[in-house]
Coordinates of C-alpha atoms in Angstrom, one line a residue:
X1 CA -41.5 -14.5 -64.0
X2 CA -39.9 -17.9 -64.6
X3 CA -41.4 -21.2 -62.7
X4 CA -38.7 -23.7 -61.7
X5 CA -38.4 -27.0 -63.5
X6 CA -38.6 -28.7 -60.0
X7 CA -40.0 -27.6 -56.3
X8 CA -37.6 -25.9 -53.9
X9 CA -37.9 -27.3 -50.3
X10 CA -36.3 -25.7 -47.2
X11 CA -34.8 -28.2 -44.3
X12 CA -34.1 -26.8 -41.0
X13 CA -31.5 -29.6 -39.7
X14 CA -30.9 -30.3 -36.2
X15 CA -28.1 -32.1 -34.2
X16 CA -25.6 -32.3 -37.3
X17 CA -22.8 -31.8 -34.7
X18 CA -24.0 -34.1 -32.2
X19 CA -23.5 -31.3 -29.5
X20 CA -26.6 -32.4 -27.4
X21 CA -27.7 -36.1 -27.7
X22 CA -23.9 -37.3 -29.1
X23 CA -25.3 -39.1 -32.5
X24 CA -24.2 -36.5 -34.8
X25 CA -25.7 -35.8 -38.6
X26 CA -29.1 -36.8 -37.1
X27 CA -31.4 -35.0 -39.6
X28 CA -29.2 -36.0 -42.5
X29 CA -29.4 -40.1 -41.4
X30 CA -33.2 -39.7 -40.7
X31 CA -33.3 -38.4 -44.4
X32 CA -31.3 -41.2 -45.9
X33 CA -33.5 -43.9 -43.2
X34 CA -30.6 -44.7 -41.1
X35 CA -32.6 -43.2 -38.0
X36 CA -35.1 -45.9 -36.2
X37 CA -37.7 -44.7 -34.1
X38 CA -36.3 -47.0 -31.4
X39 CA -33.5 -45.1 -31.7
X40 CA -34.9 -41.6 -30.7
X41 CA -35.7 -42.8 -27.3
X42 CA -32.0 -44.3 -26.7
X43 CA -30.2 -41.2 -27.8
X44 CA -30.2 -38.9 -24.7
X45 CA -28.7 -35.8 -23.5
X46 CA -27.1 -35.4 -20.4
X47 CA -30.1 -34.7 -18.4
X48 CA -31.3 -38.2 -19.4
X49 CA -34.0 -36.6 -22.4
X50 CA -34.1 -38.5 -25.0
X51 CA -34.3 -37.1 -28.5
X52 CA -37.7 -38.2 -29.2
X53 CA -39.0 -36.0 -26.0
X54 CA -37.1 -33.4 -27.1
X55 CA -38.9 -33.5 -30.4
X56 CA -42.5 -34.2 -28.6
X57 CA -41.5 -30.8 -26.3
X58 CA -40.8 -29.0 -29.9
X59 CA -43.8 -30.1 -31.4
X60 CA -42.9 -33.0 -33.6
X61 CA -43.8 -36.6 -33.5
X62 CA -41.1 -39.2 -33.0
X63 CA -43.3 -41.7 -34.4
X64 CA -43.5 -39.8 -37.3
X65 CA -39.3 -40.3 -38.1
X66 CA -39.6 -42.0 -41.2
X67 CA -41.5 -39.6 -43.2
X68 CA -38.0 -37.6 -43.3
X69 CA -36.7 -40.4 -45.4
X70 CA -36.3 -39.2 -49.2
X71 CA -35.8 -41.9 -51.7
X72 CA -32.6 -41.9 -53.9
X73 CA -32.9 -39.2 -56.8
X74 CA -35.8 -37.3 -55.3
X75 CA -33.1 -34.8 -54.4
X76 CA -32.1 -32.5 -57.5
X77 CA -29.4 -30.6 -55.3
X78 CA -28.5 -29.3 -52.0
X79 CA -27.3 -26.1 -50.9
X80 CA -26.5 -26.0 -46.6
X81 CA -26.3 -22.6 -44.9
X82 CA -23.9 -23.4 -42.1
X83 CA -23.6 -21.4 -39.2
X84 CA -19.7 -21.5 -38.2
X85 CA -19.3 -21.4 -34.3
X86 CA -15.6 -20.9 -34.0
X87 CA -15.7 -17.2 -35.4
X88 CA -12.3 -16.6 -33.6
X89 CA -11.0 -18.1 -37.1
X90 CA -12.3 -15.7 -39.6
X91 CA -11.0 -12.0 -40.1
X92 CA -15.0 -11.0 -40.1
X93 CA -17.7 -11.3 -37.8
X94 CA -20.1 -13.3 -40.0
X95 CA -21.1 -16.9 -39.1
X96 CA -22.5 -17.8 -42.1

C-alpha cells in the first residue's frame, strides 16, 4: 500500500451560496481569515439568528473562527464535490 507524500483533509463547507445568512463563500473566507468573529453575530438569517448561534445550535464554537484560517501554501490542492441544485438543467438525475 502506498502512504501519500502529504495528509488528505476533508472540509464540509457551509453557506458558499449565501442562501441563509446572505454573506456567501463563508467557509472559504473563514479559511483564507477574511471572517471576524464580530462578524458571525452580524450575519443573520431571516428569523433574526445569527450565524454564530447557528453554529453554537450545531455544535461549533464561534469563538473558535479563526482556527479555520490556513496559512498560504499549507494547501497542496483542492478538489470540491458540488452538489448542483438546479437539476432541471442536466439530461440525468445526479447532483453531483
Amino acid at each position: 500500500m502506498h502512504e501519500p507524500n502529504f495528509s488528505i483533509e476533508f472540509v464540509a463547507m457551509i453557506e458558499e451560496e449565501g442562501g441563509r445568512f446572505g454573506g456567501g463563500l463563508l467557509a472559504s473566507r473563514a479559511m483564507v481569515g477574511k471572517v471576524t468573529r464580530g462578524q458571525l453575530d452580524n450575519f443573520k438569517d431571516q428569523e433574526g439568528i445569527s450565524t454564530a448561534q447557528a453554529m453554537k445550535d450545531f455544535g461549533l464554537d464561534p469563538d473558535r473562527i479563526q482556527e479555520a484560517v490556513r496559512k498560504p501554501g499549507t494547501i497542496e490542492a483542492f478538489l470540491e464535490l458540488h452538489i448542483e441544485k438546479e437539476l432541471k438543467w442536466y439530461i440525468g438525475p445526479y447532483g453531483i
